[in-house]
Short mmCIF file of C-alpha atoms in Angstrom, two decimals:
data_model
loop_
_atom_site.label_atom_id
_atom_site.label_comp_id
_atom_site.label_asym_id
_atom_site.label_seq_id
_atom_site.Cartn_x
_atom_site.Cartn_y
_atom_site.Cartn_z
CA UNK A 22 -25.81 164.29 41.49
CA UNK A 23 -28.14 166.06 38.96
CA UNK A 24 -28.88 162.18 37.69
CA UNK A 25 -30.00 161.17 41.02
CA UNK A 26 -32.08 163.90 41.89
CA UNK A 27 -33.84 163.23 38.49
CA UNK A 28 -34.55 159.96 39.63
CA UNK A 29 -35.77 160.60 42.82
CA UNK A 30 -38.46 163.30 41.24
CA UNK A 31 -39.61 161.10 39.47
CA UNK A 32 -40.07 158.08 41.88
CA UNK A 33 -41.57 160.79 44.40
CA UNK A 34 -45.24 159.35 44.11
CA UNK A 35 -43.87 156.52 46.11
CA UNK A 36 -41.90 158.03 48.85
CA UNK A 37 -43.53 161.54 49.04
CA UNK A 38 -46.21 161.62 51.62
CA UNK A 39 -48.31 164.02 49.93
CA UNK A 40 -48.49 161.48 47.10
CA UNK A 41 -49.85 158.87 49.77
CA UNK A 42 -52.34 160.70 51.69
CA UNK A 43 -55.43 158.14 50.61
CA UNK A 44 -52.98 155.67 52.48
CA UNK A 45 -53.85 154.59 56.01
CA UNK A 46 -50.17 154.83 57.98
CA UNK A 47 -51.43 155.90 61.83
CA UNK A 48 -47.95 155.50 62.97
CA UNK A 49 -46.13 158.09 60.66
CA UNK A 50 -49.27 160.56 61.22
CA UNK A 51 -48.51 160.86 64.94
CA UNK A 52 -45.04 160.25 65.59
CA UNK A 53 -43.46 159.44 61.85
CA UNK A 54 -42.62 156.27 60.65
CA UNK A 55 -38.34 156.42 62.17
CA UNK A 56 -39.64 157.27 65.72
CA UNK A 57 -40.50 153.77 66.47
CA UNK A 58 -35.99 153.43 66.30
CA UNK A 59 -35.27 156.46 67.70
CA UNK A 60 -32.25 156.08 69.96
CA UNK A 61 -31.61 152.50 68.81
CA UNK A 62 -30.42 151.96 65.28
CA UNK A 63 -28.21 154.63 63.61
CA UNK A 64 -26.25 155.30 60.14
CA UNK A 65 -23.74 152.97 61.69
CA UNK A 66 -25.71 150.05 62.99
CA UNK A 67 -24.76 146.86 61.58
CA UNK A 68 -27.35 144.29 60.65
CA UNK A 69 -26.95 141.52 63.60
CA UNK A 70 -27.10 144.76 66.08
CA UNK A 71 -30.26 145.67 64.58
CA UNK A 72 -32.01 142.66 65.28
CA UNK A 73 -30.68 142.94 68.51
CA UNK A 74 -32.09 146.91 68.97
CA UNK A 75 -35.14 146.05 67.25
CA UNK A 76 -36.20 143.43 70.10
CA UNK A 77 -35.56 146.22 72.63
CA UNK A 78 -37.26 148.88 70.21
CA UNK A 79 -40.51 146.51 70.73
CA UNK A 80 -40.19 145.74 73.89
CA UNK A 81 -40.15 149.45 75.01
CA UNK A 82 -43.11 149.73 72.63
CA UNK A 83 -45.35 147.18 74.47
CA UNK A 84 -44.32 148.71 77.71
CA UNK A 85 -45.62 152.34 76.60
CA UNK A 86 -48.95 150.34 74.99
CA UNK A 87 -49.24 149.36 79.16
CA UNK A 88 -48.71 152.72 80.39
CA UNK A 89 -51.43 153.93 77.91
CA UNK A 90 -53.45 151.56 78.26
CA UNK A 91 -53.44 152.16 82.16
CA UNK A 92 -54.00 155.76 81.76
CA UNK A 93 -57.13 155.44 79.08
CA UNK A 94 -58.65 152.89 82.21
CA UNK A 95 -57.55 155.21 84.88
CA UNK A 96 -57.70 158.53 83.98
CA UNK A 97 -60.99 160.28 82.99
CA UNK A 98 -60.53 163.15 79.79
CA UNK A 99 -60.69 166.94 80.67
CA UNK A 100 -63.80 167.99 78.08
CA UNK A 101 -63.38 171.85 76.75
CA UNK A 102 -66.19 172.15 74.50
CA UNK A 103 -70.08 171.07 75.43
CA UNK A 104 -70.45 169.32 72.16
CA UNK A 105 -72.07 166.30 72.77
CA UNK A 106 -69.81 164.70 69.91
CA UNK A 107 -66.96 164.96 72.37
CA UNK A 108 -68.18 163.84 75.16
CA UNK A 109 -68.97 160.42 72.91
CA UNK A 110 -65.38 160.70 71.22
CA UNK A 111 -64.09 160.88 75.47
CA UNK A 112 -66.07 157.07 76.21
CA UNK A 113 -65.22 155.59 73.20
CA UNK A 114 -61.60 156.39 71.83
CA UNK A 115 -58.54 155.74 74.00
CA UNK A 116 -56.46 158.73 75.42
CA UNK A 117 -54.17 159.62 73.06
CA UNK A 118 -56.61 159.32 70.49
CA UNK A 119 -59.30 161.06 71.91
CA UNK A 120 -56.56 163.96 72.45
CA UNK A 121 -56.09 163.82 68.78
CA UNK A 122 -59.74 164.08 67.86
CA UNK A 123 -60.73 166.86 70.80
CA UNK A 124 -57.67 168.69 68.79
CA UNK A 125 -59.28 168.88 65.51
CA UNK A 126 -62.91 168.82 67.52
CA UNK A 127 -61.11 172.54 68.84
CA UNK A 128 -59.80 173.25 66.00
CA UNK A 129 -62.86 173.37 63.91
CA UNK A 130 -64.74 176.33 65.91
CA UNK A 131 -62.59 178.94 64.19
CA UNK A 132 -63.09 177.37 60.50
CA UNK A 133 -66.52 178.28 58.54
CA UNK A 134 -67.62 176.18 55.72
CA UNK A 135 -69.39 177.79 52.25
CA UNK A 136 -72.07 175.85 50.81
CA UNK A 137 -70.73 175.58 46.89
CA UNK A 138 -72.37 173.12 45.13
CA UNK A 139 -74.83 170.20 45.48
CA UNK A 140 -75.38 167.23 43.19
CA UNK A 141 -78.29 164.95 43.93
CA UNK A 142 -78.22 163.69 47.16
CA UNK A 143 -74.15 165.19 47.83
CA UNK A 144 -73.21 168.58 48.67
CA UNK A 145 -69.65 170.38 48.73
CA UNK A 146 -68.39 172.96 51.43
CA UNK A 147 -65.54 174.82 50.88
CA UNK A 148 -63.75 174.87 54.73
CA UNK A 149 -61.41 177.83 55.36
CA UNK A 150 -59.97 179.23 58.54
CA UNK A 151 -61.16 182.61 59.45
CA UNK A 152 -58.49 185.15 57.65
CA UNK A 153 -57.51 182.26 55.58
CA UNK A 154 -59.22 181.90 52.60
CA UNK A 155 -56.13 180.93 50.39
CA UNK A 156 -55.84 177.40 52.60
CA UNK A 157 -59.33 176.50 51.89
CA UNK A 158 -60.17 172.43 51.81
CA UNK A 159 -63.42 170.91 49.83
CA UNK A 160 -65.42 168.59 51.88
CA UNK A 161 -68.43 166.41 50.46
CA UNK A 162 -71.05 165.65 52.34
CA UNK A 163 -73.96 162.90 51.65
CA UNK A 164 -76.92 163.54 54.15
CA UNK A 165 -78.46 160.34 53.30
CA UNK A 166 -75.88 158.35 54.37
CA UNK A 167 -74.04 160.30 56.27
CA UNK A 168 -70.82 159.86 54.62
CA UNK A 169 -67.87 163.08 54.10
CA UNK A 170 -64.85 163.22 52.41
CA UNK A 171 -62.10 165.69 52.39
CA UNK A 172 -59.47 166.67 50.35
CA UNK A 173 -56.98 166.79 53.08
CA UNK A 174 -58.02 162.90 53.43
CA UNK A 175 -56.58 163.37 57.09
CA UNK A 176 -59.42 160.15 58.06
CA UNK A 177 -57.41 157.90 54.70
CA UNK A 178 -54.23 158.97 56.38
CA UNK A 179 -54.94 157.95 60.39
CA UNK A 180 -58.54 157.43 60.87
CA UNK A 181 -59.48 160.16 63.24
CA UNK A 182 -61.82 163.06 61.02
CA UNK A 183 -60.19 166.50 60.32
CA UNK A 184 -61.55 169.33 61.67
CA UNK A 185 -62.97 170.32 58.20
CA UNK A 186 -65.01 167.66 58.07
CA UNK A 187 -66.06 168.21 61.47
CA UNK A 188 -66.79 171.85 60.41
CA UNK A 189 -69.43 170.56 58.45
CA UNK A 190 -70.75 168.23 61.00
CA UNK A 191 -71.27 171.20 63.10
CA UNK A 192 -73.24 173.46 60.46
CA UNK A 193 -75.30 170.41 59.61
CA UNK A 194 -76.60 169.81 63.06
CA UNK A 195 -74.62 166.81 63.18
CA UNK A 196 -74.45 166.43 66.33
CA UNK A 197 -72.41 162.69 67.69
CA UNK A 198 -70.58 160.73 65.01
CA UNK A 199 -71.48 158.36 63.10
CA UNK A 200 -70.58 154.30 63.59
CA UNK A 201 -68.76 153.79 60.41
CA UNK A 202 -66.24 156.62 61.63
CA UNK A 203 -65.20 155.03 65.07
CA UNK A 204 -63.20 152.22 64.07
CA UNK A 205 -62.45 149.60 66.10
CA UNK A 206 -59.05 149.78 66.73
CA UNK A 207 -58.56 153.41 68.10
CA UNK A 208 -61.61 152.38 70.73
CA UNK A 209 -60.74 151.41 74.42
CA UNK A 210 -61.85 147.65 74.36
CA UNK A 211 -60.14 147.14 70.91
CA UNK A 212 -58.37 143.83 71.94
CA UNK A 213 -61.27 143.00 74.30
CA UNK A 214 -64.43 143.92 72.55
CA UNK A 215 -66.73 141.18 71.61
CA UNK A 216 -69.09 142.28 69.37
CA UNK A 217 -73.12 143.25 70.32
CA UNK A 218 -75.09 145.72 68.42
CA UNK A 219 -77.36 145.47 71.84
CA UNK A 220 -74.93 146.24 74.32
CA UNK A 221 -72.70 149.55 74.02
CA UNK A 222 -69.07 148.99 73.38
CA UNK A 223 -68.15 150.49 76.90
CA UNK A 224 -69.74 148.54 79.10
CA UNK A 225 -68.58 144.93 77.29
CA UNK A 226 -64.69 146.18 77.31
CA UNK A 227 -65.45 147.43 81.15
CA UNK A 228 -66.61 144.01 81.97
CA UNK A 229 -64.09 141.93 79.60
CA UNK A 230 -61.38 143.83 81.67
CA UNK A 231 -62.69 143.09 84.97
CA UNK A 232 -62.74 139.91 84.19
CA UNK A 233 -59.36 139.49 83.09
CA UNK A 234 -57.87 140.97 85.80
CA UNK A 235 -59.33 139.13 88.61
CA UNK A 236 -58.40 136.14 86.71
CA UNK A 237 -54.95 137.58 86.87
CA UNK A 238 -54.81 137.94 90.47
CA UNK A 239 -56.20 134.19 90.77
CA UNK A 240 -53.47 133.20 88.82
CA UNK A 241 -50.84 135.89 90.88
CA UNK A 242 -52.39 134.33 94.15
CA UNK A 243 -51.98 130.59 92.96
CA UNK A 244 -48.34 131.07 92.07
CA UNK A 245 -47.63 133.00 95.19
CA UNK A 246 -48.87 129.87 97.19
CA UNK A 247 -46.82 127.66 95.63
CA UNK A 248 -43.57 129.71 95.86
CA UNK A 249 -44.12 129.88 99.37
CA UNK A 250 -44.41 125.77 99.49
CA UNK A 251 -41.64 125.61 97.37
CA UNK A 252 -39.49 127.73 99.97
CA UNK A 253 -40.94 126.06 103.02
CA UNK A 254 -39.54 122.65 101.55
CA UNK A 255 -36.55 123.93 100.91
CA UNK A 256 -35.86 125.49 104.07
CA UNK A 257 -36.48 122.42 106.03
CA UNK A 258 -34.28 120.30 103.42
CA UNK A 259 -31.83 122.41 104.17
CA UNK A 260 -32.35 122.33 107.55
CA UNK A 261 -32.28 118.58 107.69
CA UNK A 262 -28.86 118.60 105.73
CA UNK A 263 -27.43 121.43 108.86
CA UNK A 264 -28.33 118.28 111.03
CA UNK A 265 -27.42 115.12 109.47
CA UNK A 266 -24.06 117.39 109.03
CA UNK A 267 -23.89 118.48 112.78
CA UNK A 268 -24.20 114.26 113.47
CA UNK A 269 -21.59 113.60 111.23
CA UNK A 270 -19.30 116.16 112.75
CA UNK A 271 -19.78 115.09 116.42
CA UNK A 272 -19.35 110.97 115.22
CA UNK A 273 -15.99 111.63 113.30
CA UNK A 274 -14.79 113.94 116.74
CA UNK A 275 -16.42 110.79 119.13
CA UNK A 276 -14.42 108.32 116.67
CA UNK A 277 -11.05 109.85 117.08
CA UNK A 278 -11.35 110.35 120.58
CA UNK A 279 -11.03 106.10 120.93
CA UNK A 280 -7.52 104.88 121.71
CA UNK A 281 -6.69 102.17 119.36
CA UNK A 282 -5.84 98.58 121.38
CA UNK A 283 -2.73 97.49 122.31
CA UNK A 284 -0.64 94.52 124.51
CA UNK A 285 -0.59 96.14 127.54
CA UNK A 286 -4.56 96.72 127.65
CA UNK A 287 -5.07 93.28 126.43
CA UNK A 288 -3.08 92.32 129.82
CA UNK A 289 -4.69 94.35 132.12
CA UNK A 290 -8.11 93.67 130.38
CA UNK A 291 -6.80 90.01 130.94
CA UNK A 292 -6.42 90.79 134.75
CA UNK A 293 -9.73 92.47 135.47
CA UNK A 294 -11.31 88.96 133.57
CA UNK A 295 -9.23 86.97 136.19
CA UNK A 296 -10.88 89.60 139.19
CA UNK A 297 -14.16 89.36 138.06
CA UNK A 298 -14.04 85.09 137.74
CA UNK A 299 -16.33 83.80 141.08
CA UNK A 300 -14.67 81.92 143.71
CA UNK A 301 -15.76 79.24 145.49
CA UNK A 302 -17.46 79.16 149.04
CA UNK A 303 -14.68 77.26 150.18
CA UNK A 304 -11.96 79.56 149.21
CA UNK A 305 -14.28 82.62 151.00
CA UNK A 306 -13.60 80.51 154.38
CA UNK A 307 -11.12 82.72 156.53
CA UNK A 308 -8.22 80.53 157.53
CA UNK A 309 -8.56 79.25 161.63
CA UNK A 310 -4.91 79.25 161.55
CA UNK A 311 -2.36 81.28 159.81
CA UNK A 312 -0.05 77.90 158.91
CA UNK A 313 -3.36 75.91 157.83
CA UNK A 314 -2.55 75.28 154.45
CA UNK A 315 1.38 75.35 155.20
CA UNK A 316 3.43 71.82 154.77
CA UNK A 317 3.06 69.02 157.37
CA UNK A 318 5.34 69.82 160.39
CA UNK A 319 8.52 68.00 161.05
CA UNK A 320 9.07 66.71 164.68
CA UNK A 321 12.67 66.13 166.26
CA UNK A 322 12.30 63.28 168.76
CA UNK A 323 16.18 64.00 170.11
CA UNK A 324 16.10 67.50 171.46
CA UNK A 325 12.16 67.82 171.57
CA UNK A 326 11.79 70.52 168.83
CA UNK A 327 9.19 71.14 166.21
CA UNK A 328 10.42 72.85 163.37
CA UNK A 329 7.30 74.61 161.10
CA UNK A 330 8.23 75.83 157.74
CA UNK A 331 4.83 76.98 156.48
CA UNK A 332 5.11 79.46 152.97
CA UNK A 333 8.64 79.63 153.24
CA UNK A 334 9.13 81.04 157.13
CA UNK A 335 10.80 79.16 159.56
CA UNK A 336 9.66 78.61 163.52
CA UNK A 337 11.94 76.57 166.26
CA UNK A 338 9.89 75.52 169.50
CA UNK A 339 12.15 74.10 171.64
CA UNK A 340 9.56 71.61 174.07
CA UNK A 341 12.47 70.81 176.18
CA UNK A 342 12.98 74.63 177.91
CA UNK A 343 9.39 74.96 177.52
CA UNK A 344 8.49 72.18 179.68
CA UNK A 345 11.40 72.43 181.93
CA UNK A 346 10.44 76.16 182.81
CA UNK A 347 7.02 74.88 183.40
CA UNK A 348 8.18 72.55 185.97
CA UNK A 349 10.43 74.98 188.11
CA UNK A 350 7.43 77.68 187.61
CA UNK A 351 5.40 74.69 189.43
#
């Protein structure tokens, strides 16, 4: 155990932040460095989970960037001092780094700063808080080109100036800060700014957002418009199927209604032929006489009778009686 703490003591310039202050790392000076996994990876995580919590790690990390992104565009900054040097910090920085800097901005009311030495064209300030003498920080300043360094190298560490620098500022009648100390990527348009020493960095990001989100809402509106196509076709293919279905439905149920054919249709289908063949004018004739078509008569020459068989029926006319009872009628 003794062993190992020997060896990290004397490894500690590389894992020591104190030994690593001249290092730029923004995202361990805000939130430290194991934030970024809090709540997904653990002492017991194995390595495919991590990959697995790491996507979802980033994913919630892009949808805070958003959120912030939405408040710095949405939301104007509460000011608390009337230095104009915040009021420039509150147009140019996003939110939460403008909350950082209006911190130290605060901050740096209730520290004084000692002239102690000056060397050509730089001069050193010793920074204390009021009361706190023992905590004292050395800042130099160079007037000519405006360039301060501190030994708390809090602008190394995360870019944003300490208040001990800005202590200095304020005793020097510096009054808005200088370019080469708003960096790029802690500004508002830092993914849209394209650069112009001419134009202010506001007003291009203002403009390079506009424009990106009315193309976004061309681009919303186009897809929206062809969903809604999309569904229209679909509904009436759909509808089309509901039909040619219904069809089928009522064809199968008119099919099976159909008797199949058999002999005794064929026969009576034979009989209505026969009824509906034409006769001839001759056979539309009414018969004069109901024995017309009936076999030739045969006479008895004996007893003076007529016999008439005509379609099988039989008729006797005896001539003799009828003639005798015509005579004795006479």
């Amino acid at each position: 155990m003794i062993e190992w703490l020997q060896a990290m003591y004397n490894a500690r310039q590389q894992w020591a932040p104190v030994y690593f202050r001249n290092t730029f790392a923004a995202l361990s000076s805000y939130h430290g460095i194991s934030s970024f996994f809090d709540g997904y990876v653990n002492q017991q995580t194995t390595i495919p989970l991590f990959f697995k919590q790491y996507e979802l790690a980033l994913e919630h990390s892009l949808e805070k960037e958003i959120e912030a992104a939405y408040d710095t565009i949405c939301t104007a900054p509460v000011l608390k001092t009337p230095s104009p040097m915040e009021l420039q910090a509150a147009n140019i920085y996003t939110k939460e780094v403008f909350a950082k800097f209006q911190e130290e901005l605060v901050e740096a009311f209730v520290y004084t700063a000692n002239k102690i030495e000056r060397d050509g064209m730089a001069t050193k300030y010793r920074v204390a808080k009021y009361e706190h003498n023992d905590r004292a920080c050395i800042v130099t300043l160079s007037t000519s080109e405006m360039q301060a360094s501190c030994s708390c190298q809090m602008f190394e560490y995360c870019d944003v100036l300490c208040r001990h620098v800005l202590t200095v500022f304020t005793v020097t009648n510096v009054l808005t800060l200088p370019s080469h100390y708003i960096l790029k990527r802690w500004t508002r348009n830092a993914k849209t700014w394209i650069g112009s020493e001419e134009q202010s960095a506001d007003s291009q990001g203002l403009d390079a957002l506009t424009s990106r989100f009315n193309n976004l809402c061309l681009e919303a509106i186009k897809y929206v418009e062809e969903g809604a196509i999309a569904i229209e076709t679909c509904n009436a293919a759909i509808s089309n199927l509901k039909e040619g279905g219904k069809k089928i439905v009522s064809v199968k149920k008119s099919v099976a209604k159909v008797e199949p054919p058999s002999s005794h249709g064929s026969g009576n289908n034979q009989e209505e032929n026969n009824k509906k063949t034409p006769t001839t004018p001759r056979e539309m004739i009414p018969s004069l006489w109901p024995w017309q078509n009936a076999m030739p008569p045969r006479f008895n020459l004996n007893d003076g009778s007529m016999t008439l068989t005509p379609a099988g029926e039989v008729a006797a006319i005896n001539l003799k009686v009828y003639s005798s009872s015509l005579l004795m009628s006479s």
